[in-house]
Amino acid sequence: MRANGGFKKLTERYLFKEASERAERFKAARPDVKLCRLGIGDATLPVPSFVAEAGAVAAYELTKKNGFRGYPPANGYPFLISAVVDYYAERGVEIFPDEVFISDGAKSDIAAAFDLLERGSVVALADPTYPAYADMAAIKGMRTTTFRADEENGFLPKPSGEAFDAVILCSPSNPTGAAYTAAQLEEWAAYASRIGAIIVFDAAYESFARAGAARSIYEARGAKSVAIEIGSLSKSFGFTGLRCGYTIVPRETGALRFLWDRRKAACFNGVSYVTQRMAEAALKNPEAAGANARVYQANAAFLAEELRSYGLRVWGGESAPYVWLKTNEDSAAAFERLLNRGVVTTPGSGFGASGDGFLRLSAFCPREELIAAAAEIRAAYAPT
Ligand code: MLT
């Protein structure tokens, strides 16, 4: 066989795997140092019991003759689709059940979005951005172009005349935490419509958005005809292990919705009934189910504030579970410097060339670890 040449464009290991393996090697070599894990953004707090109970009841239903279920509908059970519709309605965004497609999380559906495009299409990405986008684009035979996200534009690039077939926008952003307003997204929607492109809006961090920032691209006028929105319960409701998300493909996108539906039928066998019942419980009670996310958010705000008080330059922290720290040295050296002090981070350069000189600090760990990490970061970088 001839292997997919797209893999040649990938780094040998996925960013977060590489960083955590380096941390494990350090731990093995230095068991005396207690690690502060500010690397991967993975939920650490237990799921609320009412969510677990919904899963337990659903699992038990399957033991009954009239409760047993085989394959789930590829697009999701109506009860969860309706919970997603209501979740949007509570924020004043109207979507319809036939626009909602239940998924096993954002990552799979972002990869799926590339299947809508002809091979060789041009996908525009922010730089820095979530590294899986570029990996997926390479595997799916896309070409990429980047928009620089930097201090000058507040890490929120605007369309600036480039040609592309699709753009991926993540807001609030992983890794910088910068978040677009509806008015800024309206500019993107107008631009995409002018050049005949689609927007793939990654809303995985929507529940972290602060007042004034958009939680959905559909808060922007004109977005429904050009944007698909990919949502996830992972970070907002602690579903990183349970796996559930949803994608909105509006009726206004015309043929796209039929392609999405057709692709799902061909490539996906749905999310388990048990998980969908748990997701329904979470979406129907987002405040209680999202209590852990508020802890991560408060952690990030605390860490950002702490580092700022030492005179360090940081972004994010208020609108994301991440802090984006400027280190004034290359990211690889900064990663190594902090790892040697027991602080695991993610090098900014792993999110794109423009991320060099930064580190991403994730705030999913216990507060004590953040306090210890802040002290180490101060010792390593704070002006004296
Ligand atoms: C992260 O940004 O830490 C990710 O969400 C981990 C991943 O899923 O790749």
Coordinates of C-alpha atoms and ligand atoms in Angstrom, one line a residue:
M1 CA 0.0 0.0 0.0
R2 CA 1.0 3.6 -0.3
A3 CA 0.7 5.4 3.1
N4 CA -1.2 8.7 3.4
G5 CA 1.6 11.2 2.8
G6 CA -0.2 13.7 5.0
F7 CA 1.3 12.0 8.0
K8 CA 4.7 13.2 6.9
K9 CA 3.6 16.7 7.9
L10 CA 3.0 15.7 11.5
T11 CA 5.4 15.9 14.4
E12 CA 6.4 12.5 15.6
R13 CA 4.2 12.7 18.7
Y14 CA 1.1 14.7 19.5
L15 CA 1.9 17.8 21.6
F16 CA 0.1 16.7 24.8
K17 CA 1.4 13.2 24.6
E18 CA 4.9 14.4 24.1
A19 CA 4.7 16.8 27.0
S20 CA 3.2 14.3 29.4
E21 CA 5.8 11.6 28.5
R22 CA 8.6 14.2 29.2
A23 CA 6.9 14.9 32.6
E24 CA 6.8 11.1 33.4
R25 CA 10.4 10.7 32.5
F26 CA 11.3 13.6 34.8
K27 CA 9.2 12.1 37.6
A28 CA 11.0 8.8 37.2
A29 CA 14.4 10.5 37.4
R30 CA 13.4 12.9 40.2
P31 CA 10.9 11.1 42.5
D32 CA 11.8 13.7 45.2
V33 CA 10.1 16.5 43.3
K34 CA 6.3 16.8 43.6
L35 CA 4.9 17.6 40.1
C36 CA 2.4 20.4 39.5
R37 CA 0.4 19.3 36.5
L38 CA -0.5 22.3 34.4
G39 CA -0.1 20.5 31.1
I40 CA -3.1 18.9 29.3
G41 CA -6.5 20.4 29.8
D42 CA -8.3 17.4 31.3
A43 CA -11.1 17.3 33.8
T44 CA -9.9 16.2 37.3
L45 CA -13.0 16.7 39.5
P46 CA -15.7 14.0 39.8
V47 CA -19.0 14.2 37.8
P48 CA -21.9 15.3 39.9
S49 CA -24.0 12.5 41.3
F50 CA -27.2 13.5 39.5
V51 CA -25.4 13.1 36.2
A52 CA -24.0 9.7 37.3
E53 CA -27.5 8.6 38.5
A54 CA -29.0 9.4 35.0
G55 CA -26.4 7.1 33.6
A56 CA -27.0 4.4 36.1
V57 CA -30.8 4.5 35.5
A58 CA -30.1 4.3 31.7
A59 CA -27.8 1.4 32.1
Y60 CA -30.4 -0.5 34.1
E61 CA -33.1 0.2 31.6
L62 CA -31.0 -1.8 29.1
T63 CA -31.5 -4.9 31.3
K64 CA -35.3 -4.8 30.6
K65 CA -36.9 -6.3 27.6
N66 CA -38.8 -3.1 26.8
G67 CA -35.8 -0.9 27.8
F68 CA -33.1 -2.6 25.7
R69 CA -31.7 -0.5 22.8
G70 CA -29.3 -1.5 20.0
Y71 CA -27.6 1.0 17.7
P72 CA -28.4 4.6 18.7
P73 CA -29.6 6.9 16.0
A74 CA -26.4 8.2 14.3
N75 CA -27.5 11.8 14.8
G76 CA -28.5 11.3 18.5
Y77 CA -31.6 10.5 20.5
P78 CA -34.4 13.1 20.3
F79 CA -34.3 13.7 24.1
L80 CA -30.7 14.9 23.9
I81 CA -31.2 16.9 20.7
S82 CA -34.0 18.7 22.4
A83 CA -31.8 19.3 25.5
V84 CA -29.2 20.9 23.2
V85 CA -31.9 23.1 21.5
D86 CA -33.1 24.3 25.0
Y87 CA -29.5 24.9 26.1
Y88 CA -29.1 27.3 23.2
A89 CA -32.6 28.8 23.7
E90 CA -31.7 29.8 27.3
R91 CA -29.0 32.0 25.8
G92 CA -31.4 33.5 23.2
V93 CA -30.1 31.5 20.3
E94 CA -32.7 29.7 18.2
I95 CA -31.7 26.4 16.6
F96 CA -33.9 23.5 15.4
P97 CA -33.7 19.8 16.2
D98 CA -32.8 18.9 12.6
E99 CA -29.8 21.1 12.8
V100 CA -28.3 19.2 15.8
F101 CA -26.0 16.2 15.5
I102 CA -24.8 14.5 18.6
S103 CA -21.2 13.5 18.6
D104 CA -18.6 11.8 20.8
G105 CA -16.9 15.2 21.4
A106 CA -15.5 18.1 19.5
K107 CA -12.3 16.5 18.2
S108 CA -14.0 13.8 16.1
D109 CA -16.4 16.4 14.6
I110 CA -13.7 18.9 13.7
A111 CA -12.0 16.1 11.8
A112 CA -15.3 15.3 10.2
A113 CA -15.7 18.9 9.0
F114 CA -12.7 18.3 6.7
D115 CA -14.6 15.5 5.0
L116 CA -17.0 18.2 3.7
L117 CA -14.1 19.7 1.7
E118 CA -12.4 18.5 -1.4
R119 CA -8.8 17.3 -0.8
G120 CA -6.4 20.1 -1.5
S121 CA -8.8 22.7 -0.1
V122 CA -7.3 25.6 1.9
V123 CA -8.1 25.7 5.6
A124 CA -7.2 28.9 7.5
L125 CA -6.1 28.5 11.1
A126 CA -5.1 31.0 13.8
D127 CA -1.5 30.8 14.9
P128 CA -1.2 29.9 17.7
T129 CA -4.2 27.5 17.9
Y130 CA -5.2 24.0 19.1
P131 CA -2.6 21.8 17.4
A132 CA -5.0 19.0 16.5
Y133 CA -6.5 21.2 13.7
A134 CA -3.3 21.3 11.7
D135 CA -2.7 17.6 12.3
M136 CA -6.2 16.7 11.1
A137 CA -5.9 19.0 8.1
A138 CA -2.7 17.3 7.1
I139 CA -4.1 13.8 7.5
K140 CA -7.2 14.8 5.4
G141 CA -5.1 16.2 2.6
M142 CA -5.9 19.9 3.2
R143 CA -3.6 22.8 2.6
T144 CA -3.3 25.3 5.4
T145 CA -2.8 29.0 5.8
T146 CA -2.5 30.9 9.1
F147 CA -3.6 34.1 10.7
R148 CA -1.3 35.5 13.3
A149 CA -2.8 35.8 16.7
D150 CA -0.6 38.1 18.8
E151 CA -0.4 40.8 21.4
E152 CA -1.1 43.4 18.8
N153 CA -4.5 42.0 17.8
G154 CA -5.3 40.8 21.3
F155 CA -4.8 37.2 20.0
L156 CA -8.0 37.7 17.9
P157 CA -7.1 37.7 14.2
K158 CA -9.5 39.4 11.8
P159 CA -10.0 38.4 8.2
S160 CA -7.5 40.2 6.1
G161 CA -8.0 39.5 2.4
E162 CA -6.7 35.9 2.3
A163 CA -8.4 33.3 0.2
F164 CA -9.5 30.0 1.9
D165 CA -12.2 27.4 1.7
A166 CA -12.7 27.0 5.4
V167 CA -11.5 28.7 8.6
I168 CA -11.5 27.2 12.1
L169 CA -12.2 29.7 14.9
C170 CA -11.9 28.7 18.5
S171 CA -13.5 31.1 20.9
P172 CA -12.8 31.4 23.8
S173 CA -9.5 30.3 22.4
N174 CA -7.4 27.4 23.3
P175 CA -4.6 28.3 24.1
T176 CA -4.8 32.1 24.7
G177 CA -8.3 32.4 26.2
A178 CA -9.0 35.4 23.9
A179 CA -12.7 35.5 23.0
Y180 CA -14.5 37.2 20.1
T181 CA -17.6 39.4 20.5
A182 CA -20.6 38.8 18.3
A183 CA -19.7 41.9 16.3
Q184 CA -16.2 40.5 15.6
L185 CA -17.7 37.2 14.5
E186 CA -20.1 39.1 12.3
E187 CA -17.1 40.4 10.4
W188 CA -15.8 36.8 9.9
A189 CA -19.3 35.7 8.8
A190 CA -19.5 38.5 6.2
Y191 CA -16.0 37.8 4.9
A192 CA -16.7 34.0 4.7
S193 CA -19.9 34.7 2.8
R194 CA -18.1 37.1 0.4
I195 CA -15.4 34.5 -0.5
G196 CA -17.7 31.5 -0.5
A197 CA -16.0 29.8 2.5
I198 CA -17.3 28.1 5.6
I199 CA -16.5 28.7 9.2
V200 CA -16.0 25.9 11.6
F201 CA -16.6 27.4 15.0
D202 CA -15.1 25.4 17.9
A203 CA -17.2 26.3 20.9
A204 CA -15.6 23.8 23.3
Y205 CA -15.0 26.6 25.8
E206 CA -18.2 28.5 25.4
S207 CA -19.3 28.2 29.1
F208 CA -16.0 30.0 30.1
A209 CA -16.9 33.1 28.0
R210 CA -17.2 36.3 30.1
A211 CA -19.9 38.8 29.6
G212 CA -19.6 40.6 26.3
A213 CA -18.0 37.6 24.5
A214 CA -20.1 35.4 22.2
R215 CA -20.8 31.9 23.4
S216 CA -22.1 30.9 20.0
I217 CA -21.2 32.1 16.5
Y218 CA -25.0 32.3 15.9
E219 CA -25.1 35.4 18.1
A220 CA -23.5 37.0 15.0
R221 CA -25.8 38.2 12.2
G222 CA -25.3 36.2 9.0
A223 CA -23.5 33.3 10.6
K224 CA -26.1 30.7 10.1
S225 CA -25.6 30.5 6.4
V226 CA -21.8 30.1 6.6
A227 CA -20.9 28.5 10.0
I228 CA -21.1 25.1 11.6
E229 CA -20.7 25.1 15.3
I230 CA -19.0 22.3 17.3
G231 CA -19.8 22.0 20.9
S232 CA -18.6 19.7 23.6
L233 CA -19.5 18.7 27.1
S234 CA -15.8 17.9 27.9
K235 CA -14.5 21.0 29.5
S236 CA -17.8 22.6 30.6
F237 CA -19.3 19.5 32.2
G238 CA -16.4 17.1 32.9
F239 CA -17.1 14.8 30.0
T240 CA -13.5 14.4 28.8
G241 CA -13.7 10.7 29.7
L242 CA -17.4 10.2 29.0
R243 CA -17.2 11.6 25.5
C244 CA -20.2 13.6 24.3
G245 CA -20.7 16.7 22.1
Y246 CA -22.8 18.1 19.4
T247 CA -22.5 19.9 16.1
I248 CA -25.0 22.5 14.8
V249 CA -25.3 22.6 11.0
P250 CA -28.0 25.2 10.3
R251 CA -30.7 24.8 7.7
E252 CA -29.3 28.0 6.1
T253 CA -26.1 26.2 5.1
G254 CA -28.3 24.3 2.5
A255 CA -26.5 21.3 1.0
L256 CA -23.9 21.2 3.9
R257 CA -26.5 19.8 6.3
F258 CA -27.3 16.9 4.0
L259 CA -23.6 16.2 3.5
W260 CA -23.1 16.2 7.3
D261 CA -26.1 13.9 7.7
R262 CA -24.9 11.5 5.0
R263 CA -21.4 11.4 6.3
K264 CA -22.6 10.6 9.8
A265 CA -24.7 7.7 8.5
A266 CA -21.6 6.4 6.6
C267 CA -19.0 6.9 9.3
F268 CA -20.5 7.0 12.7
N269 CA -22.7 4.7 14.8
G270 CA -23.7 7.2 17.4
V271 CA -23.0 7.8 21.1
S272 CA -24.2 5.3 23.7
Y273 CA -27.6 5.6 25.2
V274 CA -26.1 5.8 28.7
T275 CA -23.8 8.6 27.8
Q276 CA -26.6 10.5 26.1
R277 CA -28.8 10.3 29.1
M278 CA -25.9 11.6 31.3
A279 CA -25.4 14.4 28.8
E280 CA -29.1 15.2 28.9
A281 CA -29.0 15.5 32.7
A282 CA -26.0 17.9 32.5
L283 CA -27.5 20.1 29.8
K284 CA -30.8 20.3 31.6
N285 CA -29.1 21.5 34.7
P286 CA -26.1 23.4 33.4
E287 CA -25.5 25.4 36.5
A288 CA -25.1 22.4 38.8
A289 CA -23.4 20.3 36.2
G290 CA -21.0 23.1 35.4
A291 CA -19.9 23.8 39.0
N292 CA -16.6 22.1 38.4
A293 CA -15.9 24.2 35.4
R294 CA -16.4 27.3 37.6
V295 CA -13.7 25.8 39.9
Y296 CA -11.3 25.5 37.0
Q297 CA -12.2 29.0 35.8
A298 CA -11.6 30.5 39.3
N299 CA -8.2 28.5 39.4
A300 CA -7.2 30.1 36.1
A301 CA -8.2 33.6 37.2
F302 CA -6.3 33.1 40.4
L303 CA -3.2 31.9 38.6
A304 CA -3.3 34.8 36.1
E305 CA -3.7 37.4 38.9
E306 CA -0.9 35.9 40.9
L307 CA 1.5 35.9 37.9
R308 CA 0.5 39.5 37.0
S309 CA 1.2 40.6 40.5
Y310 CA 4.8 39.3 40.0
G311 CA 5.1 41.6 37.0
L312 CA 4.6 38.8 34.4
R313 CA 2.7 39.2 31.2
V314 CA -0.2 36.8 31.0
W315 CA -3.5 36.4 29.0
G316 CA -6.5 34.2 29.4
G317 CA -7.3 33.0 32.9
E318 CA -10.7 34.8 33.0
S319 CA -12.3 33.4 30.0
A320 CA -10.7 30.0 29.7
P321 CA -9.3 27.3 31.9
Y322 CA -5.8 28.3 30.6
V323 CA -3.3 31.0 31.3
W324 CA -1.0 32.1 28.4
L325 CA 2.3 33.2 29.9
K326 CA 5.0 35.2 28.1
T327 CA 8.4 33.9 29.0
N328 CA 10.8 35.9 26.9
E329 CA 12.7 32.8 26.0
D330 CA 11.9 30.1 23.5
S331 CA 9.1 27.8 24.6
A332 CA 11.3 24.6 24.6
A333 CA 13.7 26.2 27.0
A334 CA 10.9 27.6 29.1
F335 CA 9.2 24.2 29.3
E336 CA 12.4 22.6 30.4
R337 CA 13.2 25.3 32.9
L338 CA 9.8 24.9 34.6
L339 CA 9.8 21.1 34.3
N340 CA 13.1 21.1 36.2
R341 CA 11.2 22.9 39.0
G342 CA 8.4 20.3 38.9
V343 CA 6.0 22.4 36.9
V344 CA 4.5 20.6 33.9
T345 CA 3.2 23.1 31.2
T346 CA 2.7 23.0 27.4
P347 CA 5.2 24.8 25.2
G348 CA 3.5 27.7 23.3
S349 CA 5.4 26.7 20.1
G350 CA 3.4 23.5 20.1
F351 CA 0.3 25.6 19.2
G352 CA 2.1 27.2 16.2
A353 CA 5.2 29.2 15.4
S354 CA 3.7 32.4 16.8
G355 CA 3.3 30.6 20.2
D356 CA 7.0 30.5 20.6
G357 CA 8.1 32.6 23.6
F358 CA 4.9 31.5 25.5
L359 CA 3.8 28.7 27.7
R360 CA 0.2 27.5 28.2
L361 CA -0.7 26.7 31.8
S362 CA -3.8 24.6 32.4
A363 CA -5.8 25.2 35.6
F364 CA -7.6 21.9 35.9
C365 CA -5.3 20.8 38.8
P366 CA -6.0 21.3 42.5
R367 CA -5.5 24.9 43.9
E368 CA -2.5 23.8 46.0
E369 CA -0.7 22.7 42.9
L370 CA -1.3 26.1 41.3
I371 CA -0.1 27.9 44.4
A372 CA 3.1 25.8 44.3
A373 CA 3.5 26.3 40.6
A374 CA 3.0 30.1 40.8
A375 CA 5.9 30.2 43.4
E376 CA 8.1 28.2 41.0
I377 CA 7.2 30.4 38.0
R378 CA 7.9 33.5 40.1
A379 CA 11.3 32.2 41.0
A380 CA 12.0 31.3 37.4
Y381 CA 10.7 34.4 35.6
A382 CA 9.6 37.3 37.8
P383 CA 11.6 40.5 37.5
T384 CA 13.7 41.0 40.6
Ligands
MLT1 C1 -5.9 20.5 25.5 O1 -5.9 21.5 24.9 O2 -5.2 20.3 26.6 C2 -6.7 19.4 24.9 O3 -8.0 19.6 25.0 C3 -6.2 18.0 24.9 C4 -6.6 17.3 23.7 O4 -7.7 16.9 23.6 O5 -5.9 17.2 22.7

